[in-house]
Short mmCIF file of C-alpha atoms in Angstrom, two decimals:
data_model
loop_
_atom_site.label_atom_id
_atom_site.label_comp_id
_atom_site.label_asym_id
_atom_site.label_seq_id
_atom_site.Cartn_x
_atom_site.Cartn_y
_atom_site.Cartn_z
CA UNK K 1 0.00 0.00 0.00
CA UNK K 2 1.25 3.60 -0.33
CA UNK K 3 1.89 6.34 1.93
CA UNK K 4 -1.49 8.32 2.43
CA UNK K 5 -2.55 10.72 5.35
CA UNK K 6 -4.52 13.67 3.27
CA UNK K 7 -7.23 13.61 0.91
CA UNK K 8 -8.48 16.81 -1.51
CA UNK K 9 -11.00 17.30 -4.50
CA UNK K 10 -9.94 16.45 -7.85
CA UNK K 11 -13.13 17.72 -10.47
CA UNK K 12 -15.90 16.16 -9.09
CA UNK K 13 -14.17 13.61 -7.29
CA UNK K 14 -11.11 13.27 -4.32
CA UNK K 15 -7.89 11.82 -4.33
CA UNK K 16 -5.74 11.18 -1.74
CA UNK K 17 -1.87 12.17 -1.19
CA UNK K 18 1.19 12.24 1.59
CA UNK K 19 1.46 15.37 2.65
CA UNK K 20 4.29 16.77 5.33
CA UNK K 21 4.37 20.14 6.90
CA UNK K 22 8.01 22.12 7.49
CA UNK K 23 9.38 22.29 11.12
CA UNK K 24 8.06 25.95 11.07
CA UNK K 25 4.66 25.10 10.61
CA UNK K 26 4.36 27.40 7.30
CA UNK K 27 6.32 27.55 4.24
CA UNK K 28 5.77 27.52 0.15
CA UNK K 29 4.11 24.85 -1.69
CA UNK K 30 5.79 22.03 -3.36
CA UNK K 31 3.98 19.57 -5.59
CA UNK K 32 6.34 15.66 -4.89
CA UNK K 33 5.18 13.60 -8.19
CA UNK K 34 5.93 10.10 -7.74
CA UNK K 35 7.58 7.72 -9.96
CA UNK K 36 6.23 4.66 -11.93
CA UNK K 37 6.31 2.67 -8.57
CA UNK K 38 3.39 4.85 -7.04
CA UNK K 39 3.60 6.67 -4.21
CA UNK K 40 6.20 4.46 -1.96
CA UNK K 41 7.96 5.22 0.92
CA UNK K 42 11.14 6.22 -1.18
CA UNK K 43 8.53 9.08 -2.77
CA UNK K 44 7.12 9.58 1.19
CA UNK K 45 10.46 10.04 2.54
CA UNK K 46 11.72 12.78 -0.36
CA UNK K 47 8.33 14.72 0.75
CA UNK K 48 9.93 14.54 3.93
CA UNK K 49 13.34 15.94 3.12
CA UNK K 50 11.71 18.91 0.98
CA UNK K 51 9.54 19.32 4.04
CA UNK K 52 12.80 19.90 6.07
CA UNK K 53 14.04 22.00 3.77
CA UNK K 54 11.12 24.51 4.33
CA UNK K 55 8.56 23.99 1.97
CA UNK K 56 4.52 22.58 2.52
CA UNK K 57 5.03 19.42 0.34
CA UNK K 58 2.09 17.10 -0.69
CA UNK K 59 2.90 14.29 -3.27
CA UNK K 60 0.11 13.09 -4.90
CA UNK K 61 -1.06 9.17 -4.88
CA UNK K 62 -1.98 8.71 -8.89
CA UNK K 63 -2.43 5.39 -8.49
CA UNK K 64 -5.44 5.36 -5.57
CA UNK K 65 -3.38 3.51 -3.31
CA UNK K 66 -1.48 1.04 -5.05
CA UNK K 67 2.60 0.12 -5.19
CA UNK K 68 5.16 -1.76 -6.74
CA UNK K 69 8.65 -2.82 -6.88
CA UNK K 70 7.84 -5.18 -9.88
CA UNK K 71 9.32 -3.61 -13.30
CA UNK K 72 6.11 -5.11 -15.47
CA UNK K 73 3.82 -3.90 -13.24
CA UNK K 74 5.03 -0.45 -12.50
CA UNK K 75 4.70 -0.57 -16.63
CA UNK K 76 0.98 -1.95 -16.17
CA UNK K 77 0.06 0.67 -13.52
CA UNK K 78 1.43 3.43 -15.74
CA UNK K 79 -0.32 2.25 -18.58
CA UNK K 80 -3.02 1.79 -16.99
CA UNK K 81 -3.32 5.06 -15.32
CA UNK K 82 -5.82 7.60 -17.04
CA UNK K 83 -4.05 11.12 -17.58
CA UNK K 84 -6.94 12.86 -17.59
CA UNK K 85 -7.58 11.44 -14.14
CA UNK K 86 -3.95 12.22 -12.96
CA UNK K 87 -4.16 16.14 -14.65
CA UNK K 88 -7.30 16.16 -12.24
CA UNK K 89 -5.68 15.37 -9.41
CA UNK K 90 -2.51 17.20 -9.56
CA UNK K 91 -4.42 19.89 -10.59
CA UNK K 92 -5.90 19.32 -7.46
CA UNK K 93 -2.62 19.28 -5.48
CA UNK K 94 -1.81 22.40 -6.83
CA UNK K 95 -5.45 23.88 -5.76
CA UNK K 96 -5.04 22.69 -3.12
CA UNK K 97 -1.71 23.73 -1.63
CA UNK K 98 -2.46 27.16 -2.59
CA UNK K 99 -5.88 26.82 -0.55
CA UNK K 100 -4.08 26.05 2.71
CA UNK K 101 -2.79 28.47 5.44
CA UNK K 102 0.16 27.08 5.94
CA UNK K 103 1.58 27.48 2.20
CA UNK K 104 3.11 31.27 2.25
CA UNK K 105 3.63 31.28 -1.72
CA UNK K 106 1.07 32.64 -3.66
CA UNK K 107 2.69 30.01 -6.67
CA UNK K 108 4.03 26.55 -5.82
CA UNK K 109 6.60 24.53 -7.02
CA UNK K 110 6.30 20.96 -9.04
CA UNK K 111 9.22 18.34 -8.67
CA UNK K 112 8.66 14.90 -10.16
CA UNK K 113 10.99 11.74 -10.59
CA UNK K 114 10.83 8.95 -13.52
CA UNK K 115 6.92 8.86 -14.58
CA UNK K 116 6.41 11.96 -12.24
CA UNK K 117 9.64 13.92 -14.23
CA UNK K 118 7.58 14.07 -17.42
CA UNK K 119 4.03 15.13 -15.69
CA UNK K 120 6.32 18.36 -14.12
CA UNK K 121 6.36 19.70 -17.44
CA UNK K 122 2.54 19.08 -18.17
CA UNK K 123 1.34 20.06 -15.57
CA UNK K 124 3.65 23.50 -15.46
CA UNK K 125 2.19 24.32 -18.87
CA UNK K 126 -1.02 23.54 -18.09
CA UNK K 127 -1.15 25.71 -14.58
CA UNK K 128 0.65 28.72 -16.12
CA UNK K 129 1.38 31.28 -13.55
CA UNK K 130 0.35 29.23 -10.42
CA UNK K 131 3.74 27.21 -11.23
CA UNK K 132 6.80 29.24 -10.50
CA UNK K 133 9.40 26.07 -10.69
CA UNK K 134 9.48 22.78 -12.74
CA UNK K 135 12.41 20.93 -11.66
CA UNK K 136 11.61 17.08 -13.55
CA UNK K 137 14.22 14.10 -12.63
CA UNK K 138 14.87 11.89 -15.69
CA UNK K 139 11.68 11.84 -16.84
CA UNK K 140 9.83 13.59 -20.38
CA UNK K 141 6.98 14.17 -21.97
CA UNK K 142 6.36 13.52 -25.34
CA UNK K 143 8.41 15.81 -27.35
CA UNK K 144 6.25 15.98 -30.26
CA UNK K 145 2.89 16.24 -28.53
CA UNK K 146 3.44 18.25 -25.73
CA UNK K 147 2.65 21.93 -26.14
CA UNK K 148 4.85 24.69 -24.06
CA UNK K 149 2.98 27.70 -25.14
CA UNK K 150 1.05 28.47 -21.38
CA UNK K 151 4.65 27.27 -19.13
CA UNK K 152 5.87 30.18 -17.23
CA UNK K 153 7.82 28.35 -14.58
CA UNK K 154 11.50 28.62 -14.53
CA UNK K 155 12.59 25.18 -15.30
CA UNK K 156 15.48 22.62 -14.13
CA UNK K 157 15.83 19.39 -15.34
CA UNK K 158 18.24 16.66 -14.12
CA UNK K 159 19.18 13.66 -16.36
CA UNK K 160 21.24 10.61 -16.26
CA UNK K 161 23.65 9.94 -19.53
CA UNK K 162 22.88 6.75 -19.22
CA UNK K 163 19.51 5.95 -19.83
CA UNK K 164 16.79 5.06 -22.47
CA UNK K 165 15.99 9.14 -22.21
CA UNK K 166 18.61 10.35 -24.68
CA UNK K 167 20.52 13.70 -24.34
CA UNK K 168 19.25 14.47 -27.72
CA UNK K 169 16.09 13.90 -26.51
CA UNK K 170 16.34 16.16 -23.52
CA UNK K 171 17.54 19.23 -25.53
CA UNK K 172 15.21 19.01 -28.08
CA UNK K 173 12.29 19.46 -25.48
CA UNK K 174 14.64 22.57 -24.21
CA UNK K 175 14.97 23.83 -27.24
CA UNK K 176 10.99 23.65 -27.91
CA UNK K 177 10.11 25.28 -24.20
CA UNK K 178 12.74 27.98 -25.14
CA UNK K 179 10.83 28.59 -28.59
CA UNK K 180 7.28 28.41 -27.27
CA UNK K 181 7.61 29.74 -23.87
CA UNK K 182 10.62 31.41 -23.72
CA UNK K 183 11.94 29.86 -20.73
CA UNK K 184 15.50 29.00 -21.19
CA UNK K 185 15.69 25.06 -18.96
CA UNK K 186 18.60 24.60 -17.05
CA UNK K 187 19.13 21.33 -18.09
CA UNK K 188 22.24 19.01 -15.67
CA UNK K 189 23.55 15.73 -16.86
CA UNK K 190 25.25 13.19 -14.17
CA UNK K 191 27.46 10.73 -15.59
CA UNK K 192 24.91 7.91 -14.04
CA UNK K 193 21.72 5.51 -14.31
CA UNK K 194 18.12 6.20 -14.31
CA UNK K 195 16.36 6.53 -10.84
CA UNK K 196 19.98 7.49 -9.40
CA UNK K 197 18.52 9.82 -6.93
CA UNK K 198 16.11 6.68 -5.77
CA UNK K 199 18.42 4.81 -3.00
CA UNK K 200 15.90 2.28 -2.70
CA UNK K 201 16.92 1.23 -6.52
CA UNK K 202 20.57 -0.60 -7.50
CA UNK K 203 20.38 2.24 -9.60
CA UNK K 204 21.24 4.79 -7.08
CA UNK K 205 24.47 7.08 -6.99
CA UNK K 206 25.29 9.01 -4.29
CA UNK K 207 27.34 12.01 -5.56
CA UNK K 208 24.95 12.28 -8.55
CA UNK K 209 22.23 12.24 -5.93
CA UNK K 210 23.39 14.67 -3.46
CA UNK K 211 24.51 17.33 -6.52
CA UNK K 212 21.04 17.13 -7.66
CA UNK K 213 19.15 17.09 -4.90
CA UNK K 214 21.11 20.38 -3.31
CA UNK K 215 20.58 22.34 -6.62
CA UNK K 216 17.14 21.58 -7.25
CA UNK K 217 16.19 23.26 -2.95
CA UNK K 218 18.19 25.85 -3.88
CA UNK K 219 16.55 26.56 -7.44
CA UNK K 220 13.00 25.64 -5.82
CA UNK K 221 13.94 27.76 -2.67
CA UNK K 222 15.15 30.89 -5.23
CA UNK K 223 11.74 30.82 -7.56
CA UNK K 224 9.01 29.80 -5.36
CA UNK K 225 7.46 32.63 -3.59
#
């Protein structure tokens, strides 16, 4: 089972999410989107750390409750998973972060790993000016099919070299937020695997993870107010 302890409206409906407050009580908002896992306690435990680090962080369950640590059926659940259902409910998230008292920013932030890297970048161009920062981990949206024209977040991306995203692959979708937005993406390779920030995974590197994980509070601490 995932990591659940607040539910929210999403359309007509509610969905249900971890959420973690900062030690001060009050801080900006910060969107967690989980990878292809579901929300796990490697996603429940990053909430935590952004938490620590100041901001009101509520990661979204898109999968109503369910886990993995089974590569075919993280692929199933993905699949599987409706995105007009999971642009509800991190619509949702974003609603409503910005609804509570204790999130200061009158924008939040949107961080996302894996699956959850490539709905940063959907869901920042779908929300406009109500997302200040898009900071995906080694994960992108279709670069054909994806339309830029309504992101105004500053982006930062981080990506692994090797991995079945390609660099190419990665600046092209720069290159097309640059010409439709005109956001210029700090994009960061680390000479590592997929998932490398994910230390629950063989595939995790520690000074790749640590690098990345400092700039993107700082960058997220800088352009979420």
């Amino acid at each position: 089972m995932s990591e659940q302890n607040v539910e929210f409206p999403s359309g007509a409906g509610t969905a249900h999410g971890y959420l973690e407050l900062p030690p001060a009580g009050s801080g900006p908002g910060l969107v967690v989107i989980q990878e292809w896992w579901g929300l796990t306690t490697h996603i429940a435990d990053l909430t935590r750390r952004f938490a620590a680090e100041g901001f009101v962080a509520l990661a979204p369950d898109l999968y109503g409750g369910a886990t993995t640590h089974d590569g075919a059926e993280a692929m199933r659940l993905m699949q599987e998973l409706p995105v007009d259902r999971a642009a509800r409910d991190l619509a949702g998230a974003v609603d409503h972060l910005l609804a509570r008292p204790e999130v200061t920013s009158s924008t939040v932030g949107v961080v996302g790993f894996c699956m959850g890297g490539s709905f940063v970048l959907t869901l920042a161009a779908q929300q406009g000016e109500r997302v200040s920062a898009a900071v995906p981990f080694y994960g992108l949206p279709d670069v054909e099919a994806t339309d830029y024209s309504g992101l105004r977040a500053a982006v930062q991306g981080h990506y692994a070299t090797r991995d079945r995203i390609t660099r190419e692959a990665v600046e092209a979708t720069a290159a097309k937020i640059r010409e439709q937005s005109g956001v210029q993406a700090d994009v960061r390779f680390y000479e590592a695997d997929h998932a490398f920030v994910n230390d629950e995974r063989p595939s995790y590197d520690e000074a790749s993870a640590k690098a990345a994980w400092s700039a993107a509070v700082a960058f997220l601490k800088e352009h979420v107010r």
